[in-house]
CSV table of C-alpha atoms in Angstrom, one decimal:
chain,number,residue,atom,x,y,z
U,1,MET,CA,-25.5,7.3,9.9
U,2,THR,CA,-28.5,5.0,9.4
U,3,GLU,CA,-27.8,1.4,10.1
U,4,ALA,CA,-31.0,-0.1,8.5
U,5,ILE,CA,-30.7,-1.3,5.0
U,6,GLN,CA,-32.5,1.1,2.8
U,7,SER,CA,-35.1,-0.2,0.4
U,8,HIS,CA,-36.5,3.0,-1.2
U,9,TYR,CA,-35.5,3.3,-4.8
U,10,LYS,CA,-37.2,5.6,-7.3
U,11,ILE,CA,-36.5,6.6,-10.9
U,12,SER,CA,-38.4,9.7,-11.9
U,13,PRO,CA,-39.5,10.5,-15.5
U,14,ALA,CA,-37.3,12.5,-17.7
U,15,SER,CA,-37.1,16.2,-17.0
U,16,ASN,CA,-39.0,18.4,-19.5
U,17,GLU,CA,-36.1,20.8,-19.4
U,18,THR,CA,-33.0,18.6,-19.6
U,19,GLY,CA,-34.4,15.2,-20.7
U,20,TYR,CA,-32.6,13.3,-18.0
U,21,ARG,CA,-34.2,11.1,-15.4
U,22,SER,CA,-33.6,11.7,-11.7
U,23,TYR,CA,-32.9,9.0,-9.1
U,24,GLU,CA,-33.5,8.3,-5.5
U,25,ALA,CA,-31.9,5.7,-3.2
U,26,GLY,CA,-32.8,5.9,0.4
U,27,SER,CA,-32.9,9.6,1.2
U,28,PHE,CA,-30.1,10.4,-1.4
U,29,ARG,CA,-31.3,12.1,-4.6
U,30,PHE,CA,-29.4,12.5,-7.9
U,31,ARG,CA,-30.2,14.9,-10.7
U,32,ARG,CA,-28.2,16.1,-13.6
U,33,ASP,CA,-28.3,19.1,-16.0
U,34,GLU,CA,-26.3,20.1,-19.0
U,35,TYR,CA,-23.0,20.4,-17.0
U,36,PHE,CA,-23.5,19.2,-13.5
U,37,VAL,CA,-24.7,16.4,-11.2
U,38,THR,CA,-26.2,17.3,-7.9
U,39,VAL,CA,-26.6,14.9,-5.0
U,40,THR,CA,-28.8,15.8,-2.1
U,41,TRP,CA,-29.3,14.2,1.3
U,42,PRO,CA,-31.2,15.3,4.4
U,43,LYS,CA,-28.5,17.6,5.7
U,44,GLY,CA,-26.9,18.9,2.5
U,45,GLU,CA,-26.4,19.2,-1.2
U,46,HIS,CA,-23.3,18.7,-3.3
U,47,THR,CA,-22.6,19.5,-7.0
U,48,MET,CA,-20.0,17.8,-9.2
U,49,ALA,CA,-19.0,18.3,-12.9
U,50,ALA,CA,-20.9,15.8,-15.0
U,51,ASP,CA,-17.8,14.4,-16.7
U,52,ALA,CA,-16.0,13.6,-13.4
U,53,PHE,CA,-19.2,12.1,-11.9
U,54,MET,CA,-19.9,9.9,-14.9
U,55,ARG,CA,-16.3,8.6,-15.1
U,56,ALA,CA,-16.5,7.7,-11.4
U,57,MET,CA,-20.0,6.2,-11.6
U,58,MET,CA,-19.0,4.1,-14.7
U,59,ARG,CA,-16.2,2.5,-12.6
U,60,THR,CA,-18.6,2.0,-9.7
U,61,VAL,CA,-20.9,0.0,-11.9
U,62,ALA,CA,-18.2,-1.8,-13.9
U,63,TRP,CA,-16.3,-2.8,-10.8
U,64,GLY,CA,-19.4,-3.7,-8.7
U,65,PHE,CA,-18.2,-1.2,-6.0
U,66,PHE,CA,-14.7,-2.8,-6.1
U,67,TYR,CA,-12.8,-3.2,-2.9
U,68,GLY,CA,-13.2,-0.6,-0.1
U,69,THR,CA,-14.2,3.0,-0.8
U,70,LEU,CA,-14.8,4.8,-4.1
U,71,ALA,CA,-14.7,8.5,-3.3
U,72,TYR,CA,-15.9,10.5,-6.2
U,73,ASP,CA,-14.4,13.6,-4.6
U,74,PRO,CA,-13.7,14.6,-1.0
U,75,VAL,CA,-17.5,14.6,-0.2
U,76,PHE,CA,-19.4,11.8,-2.0
U,77,GLY,CA,-18.8,8.1,-2.4
U,78,THR,CA,-19.5,4.4,-1.6
U,79,THR,CA,-17.8,1.8,0.6
U,80,ASN,CA,-18.2,-1.9,-0.2
U,81,HIS,CA,-18.9,-4.3,2.6
U,82,TYR,CA,-19.4,-7.2,0.1
U,83,GLY,CA,-23.1,-7.6,-0.1
U,84,VAL,CA,-23.9,-4.4,1.7
U,85,VAL,CA,-22.7,-1.0,0.5
U,86,ASP,CA,-22.5,2.3,2.3
U,87,MET,CA,-23.3,5.5,0.4
U,88,PHE,CA,-22.0,8.5,2.1
U,89,ALA,CA,-21.7,12.3,1.9
U,90,GLY,CA,-19.2,14.2,4.0
U,91,THR,CA,-18.5,11.1,6.2
U,92,TYR,CA,-14.8,11.3,5.4
U,93,HIS,CA,-14.6,15.1,5.2
U,94,PRO,CA,-13.5,16.7,8.5
U,95,VAL,CA,-15.5,19.9,8.1
U,96,PHE,CA,-18.8,18.1,7.1
U,97,LYS,CA,-18.2,15.8,10.0
U,98,GLU,CA,-17.4,18.5,12.6
U,99,ASN,CA,-20.5,20.4,11.6
U,100,ASP,CA,-22.8,17.4,11.6
U,101,ARG,CA,-23.5,17.7,7.9
U,102,ASP,CA,-22.4,14.2,7.0
U,103,HIS,CA,-24.7,11.4,6.1
U,104,LEU,CA,-24.4,7.7,5.4
U,105,GLU,CA,-26.9,5.0,4.5
U,106,LYS,CA,-26.6,1.3,3.8
U,107,PHE,CA,-27.9,-0.5,0.8
U,108,LYS,CA,-28.0,-4.0,-0.6
U,109,ALA,CA,-25.2,-3.9,-3.2
U,110,GLU,CA,-27.1,-5.6,-6.0
U,111,ASP,CA,-30.1,-3.2,-5.6
U,112,LEU,CA,-28.1,-0.1,-5.6
U,113,LEU,CA,-26.0,-1.3,-8.5
U,114,GLU,CA,-29.2,-1.9,-10.5
U,115,LEU,CA,-30.2,1.8,-9.9
U,116,PHE,CA,-26.8,3.0,-10.8
U,117,ARG,CA,-26.7,0.9,-14.0
U,118,ASP,CA,-29.9,2.7,-15.1
U,119,LEU,CA,-28.4,6.1,-14.2
U,120,VAL,CA,-25.2,5.4,-16.2
U,121,ASP,CA,-27.3,4.3,-19.2
U,122,ASP,CA,-29.6,7.3,-19.0
U,123,TRP,CA,-27.0,10.0,-18.3
U,124,THR,CA,-24.5,8.8,-21.0
U,125,ASN,CA,-25.3,10.6,-24.3
U,126,GLU,CA,-24.7,9.3,-27.7
U,127,GLY,CA,-20.9,9.4,-28.5
U,128,TYR,CA,-19.8,9.9,-25.0
U,129,ASP,CA,-17.6,7.2,-23.5
U,130,PRO,CA,-16.9,7.5,-19.8
U,131,PHE,CA,-14.2,4.8,-20.0
U,132,ALA,CA,-12.1,6.9,-22.4
U,133,ALA,CA,-9.5,9.5,-21.5
U,134,PRO,CA,-10.8,13.0,-22.4
U,135,GLY,CA,-7.9,13.4,-24.9
U,136,GLU,CA,-9.1,10.5,-27.0
U,137,LYS,CA,-11.2,11.3,-30.1
U,138,ARG,CA,-13.7,8.6,-29.2
U,139,ALA,CA,-14.2,10.1,-25.7
U,140,GLY,CA,-17.0,12.3,-27.0
U,141,LYS,CA,-18.6,15.0,-24.8
U,142,PRO,CA,-20.6,14.5,-21.6
U,143,TRP,CA,-22.3,17.9,-21.8
U,144,GLY,CA,-25.6,19.1,-22.9
U,145,ARG,CA,-29.2,18.0,-22.8
U,146,LYS,CA,-30.2,14.3,-23.1
U,147,ASN,CA,-29.2,13.1,-26.5
U,148,GLY,CA,-29.4,9.4,-27.1
U,149,ASN,CA,-27.4,6.6,-25.4
U,150,ASN,CA,-24.1,4.8,-25.8
U,151,GLU,CA,-25.0,1.3,-24.7
U,152,THR,CA,-21.8,-0.2,-26.4
U,153,ALA,CA,-19.6,1.9,-24.2
U,154,VAL,CA,-21.3,1.6,-20.9
U,155,GLY,CA,-22.3,-2.0,-21.4
U,156,ARG,CA,-18.7,-3.3,-21.7
U,157,ILE,CA,-18.1,-6.5,-19.7
U,158,ARG,CA,-14.9,-6.4,-17.6
U,159,VAL,CA,-12.5,-9.0,-18.9
U,160,THR,CA,-11.9,-11.8,-16.4
U,161,ALA,CA,-9.7,-14.6,-17.6
U,162,ASN,CA,-10.3,-17.9,-15.8
U,163,ARG,CA,-6.7,-19.0,-16.2
U,164,MET,CA,-4.8,-16.9,-18.7
U,165,VAL,CA,-5.7,-14.7,-21.7
U,166,GLY,CA,-5.3,-16.5,-24.9
U,167,LEU,CA,-5.9,-20.1,-23.7
U,168,SER,CA,-8.6,-22.0,-25.6
U,169,GLY,CA,-12.0,-21.2,-24.2
U,170,ASP,CA,-10.6,-18.3,-22.0
U,171,ALA,CA,-10.5,-14.5,-22.6
U,172,GLU,CA,-9.4,-13.7,-26.2
U,173,ILE,CA,-6.3,-11.8,-27.1
U,174,ARG,CA,-6.9,-8.5,-28.8
U,175,THR,CA,-6.2,-7.9,-32.4
U,176,ASP,CA,-7.1,-5.4,-35.2
U,177,GLU,CA,-9.4,-8.1,-36.6
U,178,ASN,CA,-11.5,-8.5,-33.5
U,179,GLY,CA,-11.9,-4.7,-33.1
U,180,TYR,CA,-9.0,-3.7,-30.9
U,181,PRO,CA,-6.5,-1.5,-32.7
U,182,GLN,CA,-3.5,-0.2,-30.8
U,183,ASN,CA,-4.1,3.0,-28.9
U,184,ARG,CA,-2.7,6.2,-30.4
U,185,MET,CA,-0.1,6.4,-27.5
U,186,PHE,CA,1.0,2.8,-27.9
U,187,LYS,CA,1.6,2.6,-31.6
U,188,ASP,CA,5.3,1.8,-30.9
U,189,VAL,CA,4.5,-1.3,-28.8
U,190,PRO,CA,5.7,-4.5,-30.6
U,191,SER,CA,3.0,-6.9,-31.5
U,192,ASP,CA,5.2,-9.9,-31.9
U,193,GLN,CA,3.9,-13.1,-30.3
U,194,PRO,CA,6.0,-15.6,-28.3
U,195,LEU,CA,7.2,-18.7,-29.9
U,196,VAL,CA,5.2,-21.6,-28.5
U,197,VAL,CA,6.1,-25.2,-29.4
U,198,ALA,CA,3.7,-27.6,-27.8
U,199,GLU,CA,4.0,-31.4,-28.0
U,200,PRO,CA,0.8,-33.2,-28.9
U,201,GLY,CA,-1.6,-33.3,-26.0
U,202,PHE,CA,-0.1,-30.3,-24.3
U,203,GLU,CA,-1.5,-27.5,-26.6
U,204,ASN,CA,-3.5,-25.9,-23.8
U,205,GLU,CA,-0.7,-26.2,-21.2
U,206,VAL,CA,2.2,-24.8,-23.2
U,207,ALA,CA,1.0,-21.3,-23.8
U,208,ALA,CA,2.0,-17.7,-23.8
U,209,PHE,CA,0.8,-14.3,-25.1
U,210,ASN,CA,2.0,-10.8,-25.6
U,211,LEU,CA,0.7,-8.9,-22.5
U,212,TYR,CA,2.1,-5.6,-23.6
U,213,ASP,CA,0.5,-5.8,-27.0
U,214,TYR,CA,-2.8,-6.8,-25.3
U,215,LEU,CA,-2.6,-3.8,-23.1
U,216,SER,CA,-1.7,-1.5,-26.0
U,217,ARG,CA,-5.1,-2.4,-27.5
U,218,SER,CA,-7.2,-1.8,-24.5
U,219,ASP,CA,-10.1,0.5,-25.3
U,220,VAL,CA,-10.7,1.6,-21.7
U,221,THR,CA,-8.7,3.4,-19.0
U,222,TRP,CA,-8.5,2.8,-15.3
U,223,ASN,CA,-10.3,-0.5,-15.6
U,224,PRO,CA,-8.2,-3.5,-14.4
U,225,SER,CA,-9.1,-6.8,-16.0
U,226,VAL,CA,-8.0,-10.2,-14.9
U,227,CYS,CA,-5.4,-11.7,-17.2
U,228,SER,CA,-3.8,-14.5,-15.2
U,229,VAL,CA,-4.9,-16.4,-12.1
U,230,VAL,CA,-2.9,-18.3,-9.4
U,231,LYS,CA,-5.7,-19.6,-7.1
U,232,GLU,CA,-6.9,-16.3,-5.5
U,233,SER,CA,-4.0,-14.2,-6.8
U,234,LEU,CA,-5.1,-12.1,-9.8
U,235,PHE,CA,-3.0,-10.2,-12.2
U,236,CYS,CA,-5.2,-7.3,-13.3
U,237,PRO,CA,-3.2,-5.1,-15.7
U,238,THR,CA,-4.8,-2.0,-17.1
U,239,SER,CA,-4.0,1.0,-19.3
U,240,GLU,CA,-4.0,4.4,-17.6
U,241,GLU,CA,-4.4,7.9,-19.0
U,242,PHE,CA,-5.4,11.1,-17.3
U,243,ILE,CA,-6.8,10.7,-13.7
U,244,LEU,CA,-8.1,7.7,-11.8
U,245,PRO,CA,-11.8,8.8,-11.7
U,246,VAL,CA,-12.1,8.0,-8.0
U,247,GLU,CA,-10.0,8.4,-4.9
U,248,HIS,CA,-9.8,4.7,-4.1
U,249,GLY,CA,-9.9,4.1,-0.3
U,250,ASN,CA,-8.2,0.8,0.4
U,251,ASP,CA,-9.6,-1.8,2.8
U,252,ARG,CA,-6.7,-4.1,2.1
U,253,CYS,CA,-3.2,-3.9,0.7
U,254,GLU,CA,-3.1,-3.3,-3.0
U,255,TRP,CA,0.0,-3.9,-5.1
U,256,PHE,CA,1.1,-2.0,-8.2
U,257,VAL,CA,3.8,-2.8,-10.7
U,258,GLN,CA,4.5,-0.1,-13.3
U,259,LEU,CA,5.0,-1.8,-16.6
U,260,SER,CA,5.5,1.3,-18.8
U,261,ASP,CA,5.8,5.0,-18.6
U,262,GLU,CA,4.9,6.9,-15.3
U,263,ILE,CA,2.1,7.4,-12.9
U,264,THR,CA,2.0,9.7,-9.9
U,265,TRP,CA,-0.1,8.7,-7.0
U,266,GLU,CA,-1.4,11.3,-4.5
U,267,VAL,CA,-1.9,9.4,-1.3
U,268,LYS,CA,-4.1,10.7,1.6
U,269,ASP,CA,-5.3,9.4,4.9
U,270,LYS,CA,-8.4,7.3,4.3
U,271,GLU,CA,-10.5,8.8,7.1
U,272,THR,CA,-9.5,12.5,7.0
U,273,GLY,CA,-8.2,13.1,3.5
U,274,LYS,CA,-5.0,14.7,4.8
U,275,PRO,CA,-2.0,14.3,2.5
U,276,ARG,CA,0.3,11.4,3.4
U,277,SER,CA,2.6,10.7,0.5
U,278,ARG,CA,3.3,11.3,-3.2
U,279,VAL,CA,4.4,8.2,-4.9
U,280,VAL,CA,6.0,8.3,-8.4
U,281,MET,CA,6.1,5.0,-10.2
U,282,ARG,CA,8.3,4.4,-13.3
U,283,PRO,CA,9.0,1.3,-15.3
U,284,GLY,CA,9.8,-1.7,-13.1
U,285,ASP,CA,8.7,0.0,-9.9
U,286,VAL,CA,6.7,-2.0,-7.4
U,287,ALA,CA,4.7,-0.4,-4.6
U,288,CYS,CA,2.0,-1.4,-2.2
U,289,MET,CA,-0.8,0.9,-1.2
U,290,PRO,CA,-1.5,0.4,2.6
U,291,ALA,CA,-5.0,-0.5,3.8
U,292,ASP,CA,-5.5,2.8,5.6
U,293,ILE,CA,-5.1,5.3,2.7
U,294,ARG,CA,-7.0,6.6,-0.3
U,295,HIS,CA,-5.1,7.1,-3.5
U,296,GLN,CA,-5.6,8.7,-6.9
U,297,GLY,CA,-3.3,8.3,-9.9
U,298,TYR,CA,-2.3,10.7,-12.6
U,299,SER,CA,-0.9,9.4,-15.9
U,300,ALA,CA,0.1,12.1,-18.4
U,301,LYS,CA,1.0,9.6,-21.1
U,302,ARG,CA,-1.0,6.5,-21.4
U,303,SER,CA,0.8,3.9,-19.3
U,304,MET,CA,0.6,0.2,-18.4
U,305,LEU,CA,0.0,-0.7,-14.8
U,306,LEU,CA,-0.2,-4.1,-13.3
U,307,VAL,CA,-2.7,-4.1,-10.4
U,308,TRP,CA,-2.1,-7.2,-8.3
U,309,GLU,CA,-5.1,-8.3,-6.3
U,310,ASN,CA,-5.8,-11.0,-3.7
U,311,ALA,CA,-9.4,-12.0,-4.1
U,312,SER,CA,-9.4,-14.4,-1.2
U,313,PRO,CA,-12.9,-14.8,0.3
U,314,ARG,CA,-11.2,-14.8,3.7
U,315,ILE,CA,-10.2,-11.1,3.4
U,316,PRO,CA,-13.6,-9.4,4.1
U,317,GLU,CA,-13.8,-11.4,7.4
U,318,MET,CA,-10.2,-10.5,8.2
U,319,ILE,CA,-11.0,-6.8,7.6
U,320,GLN,CA,-14.0,-7.0,9.8
U,321,ASN,CA,-12.0,-8.7,12.6
U,322,GLY,CA,-9.1,-6.2,12.2
U,323,GLU,CA,-6.8,-9.1,11.2
U,324,ALA,CA,-6.0,-7.9,7.7
U,325,PRO,CA,-2.5,-6.3,7.5
U,326,VAL,CA,-2.5,-2.6,7.0
U,327,VAL,CA,1.0,-2.7,5.6
U,328,ALA,CA,1.8,-5.7,3.4
U,329,VAL,CA,5.3,-6.4,4.6
U,330,GLN,CA,7.1,-5.4,7.8
U,331,PHE,CA,10.8,-5.1,7.6
Q,1,MET,CA,4.9,16.8,-33.5
Q,2,ALA,CA,6.8,13.7,-32.3
Q,3,GLU,CA,5.1,10.4,-32.1
Q,4,TYR,CA,4.5,9.0,-28.6
Q,5,SER,CA,7.3,6.9,-27.2
Q,6,THR,CA,6.5,4.2,-24.7
Q,7,VAL,CA,9.1,3.6,-22.0
Q,8,PHE,CA,9.5,0.1,-20.6
Q,9,GLY,CA,12.9,0.2,-18.9
Q,10,GLY,CA,15.3,-2.7,-18.7
Q,11,LEU,CA,18.2,-4.2,-16.8
Q,12,ASN,CA,20.6,-1.5,-18.1
Q,13,ASP,CA,18.0,1.3,-18.4
Q,14,PHE,CA,15.9,2.0,-15.3
Q,15,THR,CA,15.2,5.1,-13.3
Q,16,PRO,CA,13.1,4.3,-10.3
Q,17,GLY,CA,10.6,6.8,-9.0
Q,18,GLY,CA,10.0,6.7,-5.2
Q,19,VAL,CA,8.0,7.7,-2.2
Q,20,ASP,CA,8.0,11.3,-1.2
Q,21,ALA,CA,6.5,10.9,2.3
Q,22,ILE,CA,4.8,14.1,3.5
Q,23,ASP,CA,3.4,12.7,6.7
Q,24,ASP,CA,4.2,9.0,6.4
Q,25,ASP,CA,6.9,6.3,6.5
Q,26,PRO,CA,8.2,5.3,3.0
Q,27,LYS,CA,8.6,1.7,4.3
Q,28,ASN,CA,4.7,1.5,4.3
Q,29,TYR,CA,4.8,1.3,0.5
Q,30,VAL,CA,7.4,-1.6,0.2
Q,31,PHE,CA,8.7,0.3,-2.8
Q,32,SER,CA,11.3,-1.5,-5.0
Q,33,ASN,CA,12.2,-1.8,-8.6
Q,34,VAL,CA,12.2,-5.1,-10.5
Q,35,PHE,CA,15.2,-4.1,-12.7
Q,36,ASP,CA,17.2,-2.9,-9.7
Q,37,VAL,CA,16.5,-6.1,-7.8
Q,38,ALA,CA,17.4,-8.2,-10.8
Q,39,ASP,CA,20.6,-6.1,-11.3
Q,40,LYS,CA,21.7,-7.0,-7.8
Q,41,SER,CA,20.7,-10.7,-7.8
Q,42,ALA,CA,22.5,-13.8,-8.7
Q,43,PRO,CA,21.0,-15.7,-11.7
Q,44,TYR,CA,17.7,-17.3,-10.9
Q,45,GLU,CA,17.3,-16.1,-7.3
Q,46,ARG,CA,13.6,-15.7,-7.0
Q,47,VAL,CA,13.4,-12.5,-4.9
Q,48,ALA,CA,10.0,-11.5,-3.6
Q,49,VAL,CA,9.1,-7.9,-4.6
Q,50,GLY,CA,5.5,-8.2,-3.5
Q,51,LYS,CA,3.7,-10.3,-0.9
Q,52,ASN,CA,0.0,-10.6,-0.3
Q,53,LEU,CA,-0.6,-13.1,2.5
Q,54,GLU,CA,0.7,-16.4,1.0
Q,55,TYR,CA,1.0,-15.0,-2.6
Q,56,VAL,CA,4.1,-13.4,-4.0
Q,57,ILE,CA,5.5,-11.8,-7.1
Q,58,GLU,CA,9.2,-12.5,-7.6
Q,59,ALA,CA,11.9,-10.6,-9.6
Q,60,VAL,CA,14.2,-13.1,-11.3
Q,61,ARG,CA,17.5,-12.4,-13.1
Q,62,ALA,CA,17.5,-14.9,-15.9
Q,63,GLU,CA,21.0,-15.6,-17.1
Q,64,GLY,CA,22.3,-19.0,-18.4
Q,65,GLN,CA,20.4,-22.1,-17.4
Q,66,SER,CA,18.3,-22.3,-14.3
Q,67,PRO,CA,17.7,-25.4,-12.1
Q,68,TRP,CA,14.6,-27.4,-12.8
Q,69,TYR,CA,11.6,-26.3,-10.8
Q,70,ALA,CA,8.3,-28.0,-10.0
Q,71,CYS,CA,5.1,-26.6,-8.6
Q,72,ALA,CA,1.7,-28.2,-7.9
Q,73,HIS,CA,-0.3,-25.2,-9.1
Q,74,ASP,CA,-0.1,-22.8,-12.0
Q,75,GLU,CA,2.4,-20.0,-12.0
Q,76,PHE,CA,3.1,-17.3,-14.6
Q,77,ALA,CA,6.3,-15.6,-15.8
Q,78,LEU,CA,6.3,-12.2,-17.5
Q,79,CYS,CA,9.4,-11.3,-19.4
Q,80,MET,CA,10.2,-7.6,-18.5
Q,81,ASP,CA,13.5,-7.5,-20.4
Q,82,GLY,CA,15.6,-9.7,-22.7
Q,83,GLU,CA,14.7,-13.1,-24.0
Q,84,VAL,CA,14.1,-16.3,-22.1
Q,85,GLU,CA,13.4,-19.9,-23.2
Q,86,ILE,CA,11.2,-22.1,-21.0
Q,87,HIS,CA,11.4,-25.9,-21.2
Q,88,LEU,CA,8.4,-27.9,-19.8
Q,89,VAL,CA,8.3,-31.5,-18.8
Q,90,LYS,CA,5.5,-33.6,-17.4
Q,91,PRO,CA,7.2,-35.7,-14.8
Q,92,ALA,CA,6.6,-39.4,-14.7
Q,93,THR,CA,6.3,-39.2,-11.0
Q,94,ALA,CA,5.0,-36.1,-9.3
Q,95,PRO,CA,8.0,-34.4,-7.6
Q,96,VAL,CA,5.8,-32.3,-5.3
Q,97,ASP,CA,2.7,-33.1,-3.2
Q,98,GLU,CA,-0.4,-32.0,-5.2
Q,99,ASP,CA,-1.6,-29.9,-2.2
Q,100,SER,CA,1.8,-28.1,-1.8
Q,101,GLU,CA,2.2,-24.4,-2.5
Q,102,GLY,CA,5.1,-22.6,-4.1
Q,103,ALA,CA,7.9,-23.7,-6.5
Q,104,VAL,CA,10.6,-26.1,-5.4
Q,105,ILE,CA,14.0,-26.6,-6.9
Q,106,LEU,CA,14.6,-30.1,-8.2
Q,107,GLN,CA,18.0,-31.6,-7.6
Q,108,ASP,CA,18.0,-33.5,-10.9
Q,109,ALA,CA,16.4,-33.2,-14.3
Q,110,PRO,CA,13.0,-34.8,-14.2
Q,111,ASP,CA,12.1,-38.0,-16.1
Q,112,GLY,CA,8.9,-37.6,-18.0
Q,113,ARG,CA,7.3,-36.5,-21.3
Q,114,LYS,CA,8.4,-33.3,-22.9
Q,115,MET,CA,5.6,-30.9,-23.0
Q,116,GLY,CA,7.2,-28.3,-25.2
Q,117,ARG,CA,9.1,-25.0,-25.1
Q,118,ILE,CA,8.3,-21.3,-25.1
Q,119,LEU,CA,10.5,-18.4,-26.2
Q,120,ILE,CA,9.4,-15.2,-24.5
Q,121,ARG,CA,10.6,-11.6,-25.0
Q,122,ARG,CA,9.8,-8.4,-23.3
Q,123,GLY,CA,6.1,-8.1,-22.6
Q,124,HIS,CA,5.3,-11.8,-23.2
Q,125,MET,CA,3.6,-13.8,-20.4
Q,126,ALA,CA,3.9,-17.6,-20.2
Q,127,LEU,CA,1.9,-20.1,-18.2
Q,128,LEU,CA,4.0,-22.4,-16.0
Q,129,PRO,CA,1.3,-25.1,-15.6
Q,130,GLY,CA,0.7,-26.8,-12.3
Q,131,GLY,CA,2.1,-30.3,-12.1
Q,132,ALA,CA,4.8,-29.6,-14.7
Q,133,ALA,CA,8.5,-29.2,-14.2
Q,134,TYR,CA,10.2,-26.2,-15.9
Q,135,ARG,CA,13.6,-24.7,-16.6
Q,136,PHE,CA,14.6,-21.2,-17.8
Q,137,GLU,CA,17.4,-20.5,-20.2
Q,138,ALA,CA,18.7,-17.0,-21.2
Q,139,GLY,CA,21.6,-16.3,-23.5
Q,140,SER,CA,22.1,-12.8,-22.0
Q,141,PRO,CA,20.9,-11.2,-18.7
Q,142,SER,CA,17.1,-10.9,-18.8
Q,143,VAL,CA,14.4,-10.2,-16.3
Q,144,LEU,CA,11.3,-12.2,-15.3
Q,145,LEU,CA,8.5,-11.3,-13.0
Q,146,THR,CA,6.7,-14.3,-11.6
Q,147,GLN,CA,3.1,-14.6,-10.3
Q,148,ALA,CA,3.5,-17.3,-7.6
Q,149,ILE,CA,2.9,-18.5,-4.1
Q,150,GLN,CA,5.6,-18.2,-1.5
Q,151,GLY,CA,7.6,-21.5,-1.5
Q,152,PRO,CA,11.0,-22.9,-0.7
Q,153,ALA,CA,12.5,-21.2,-3.8
Q,154,THR,CA,11.3,-17.7,-2.7
Q,155,ILE,CA,13.9,-15.4,-1.2
Q,156,GLU,CA,12.9,-12.4,1.0
Q,157,ARG,CA,15.3,-9.6,1.6
Q,158,TRP,CA,13.0,-6.6,1.9
Q,159,ALA,CA,15.4,-4.3,3.8
Q,160,ASP,CA,17.9,-4.7,1.0
Q,161,ILE,CA,15.6,-4.0,-1.9
Q,162,CYS,CA,13.0,-1.5,-0.6
Q,163,GLN,CA,13.1,2.3,-0.2
Q,164,ILE,CA,13.7,3.1,3.5
Q,165,GLU,CA,14.6,6.8,3.5
Q,166,ASN,CA,12.4,9.6,2.2
Q,167,ARG,CA,13.0,10.4,-1.5
Q,168,SER,CA,11.9,13.7,-2.9
Q,169,THR,CA,10.2,13.2,-6.3
Q,170,ALA,CA,10.3,16.8,-7.2
């Protein structure tokens, strides 16, 4: 592990062979070819399929490193310390660790994010959408030599309502007219709107919207967006299909409410990756991921998941001081 | 080939999943089911099914008329089954301290200006605006999920609602 904040970043010109740029951050190097992404560090090298890597990297960029650890696979990933980010290889893999092949470096979050944004833009070809599930027509293909870009797909802004979706001046509801048709797997979700009768002067206080219709029109998967806010309590519902592109290593408790269909969560120990539990969630189920695990979800049919987050600025300090609860409720 | 069918579940139609602990304690996941909790609750008990420091989410069986509630800050209600009407009033005198957290039950109907009403069905989410008083009304048993802060109206009974023993999901 290197404690110093790394400041070396380099973007190399496009390869004559593949057309893709290669990237350096600290002593980590990233290159891609027609099918694979290879990450190298001083004590090792690791190869991942380009589709899995791009889906994970897209979330890393869209979520700004999110909470805790984003493990692309059992070897490579990042951990957010809120301002500073660890990038690691083998750190949470017992065999790499035992054989001294692991490596971890620290970066300023905003600097590393800037490099990753460039990487996502360069390595996403025309027609490929790393936010889409692979079964969707619009998902496109990640393979092949460099062939254009897809700025519309990778440049999406994560929806963050200030109070509630649908309020005047807040995040808009989704409709056919503003470019959000229902997903092929949610065509049966009713689009009726609530009856709202507001007395004069209370039009922006008496308000409601159809959340399920809103989610049925989401054009991304595994990308929670803020829909309602109670101080630091954020309802972040999302539509899920196929596999959560990262193993998310929690640094705090994270609640899920299954709104529709079914997701299976494979839960592992955060440090070692050893299996701990398999959690199956069906409509109405509520579960909390403890703060000492990593989890990855599988959703065969597109489903609606409510991710409930506590964005309190006190929590990073509580984590650092070991005061944040590992299990949300003791009973 | 059949069209896709989206499953939402309901008060009379739920099949919980569960925690299959391999090397773990199922209690670590605080696993419950909103419909199951509402099925076993009295009308308008606000039973916490999630707790994150001071914040809670509550499962509510909506049936008949609720008491009036007041809360200093915004809350939200998501209808997960049935149909619920919400009546909103701006009280002439604030019934709760503006710095207080969580909903309180009012003993009497508040005096004040009518703000309006909202009729929500499954999937609809309503704002319960801070500083307002509100009351729910449901003609038949329905289910709400609230986004709230733990307060006097919140009920905790985790051992009764959560999975305790291992449950094979195979």
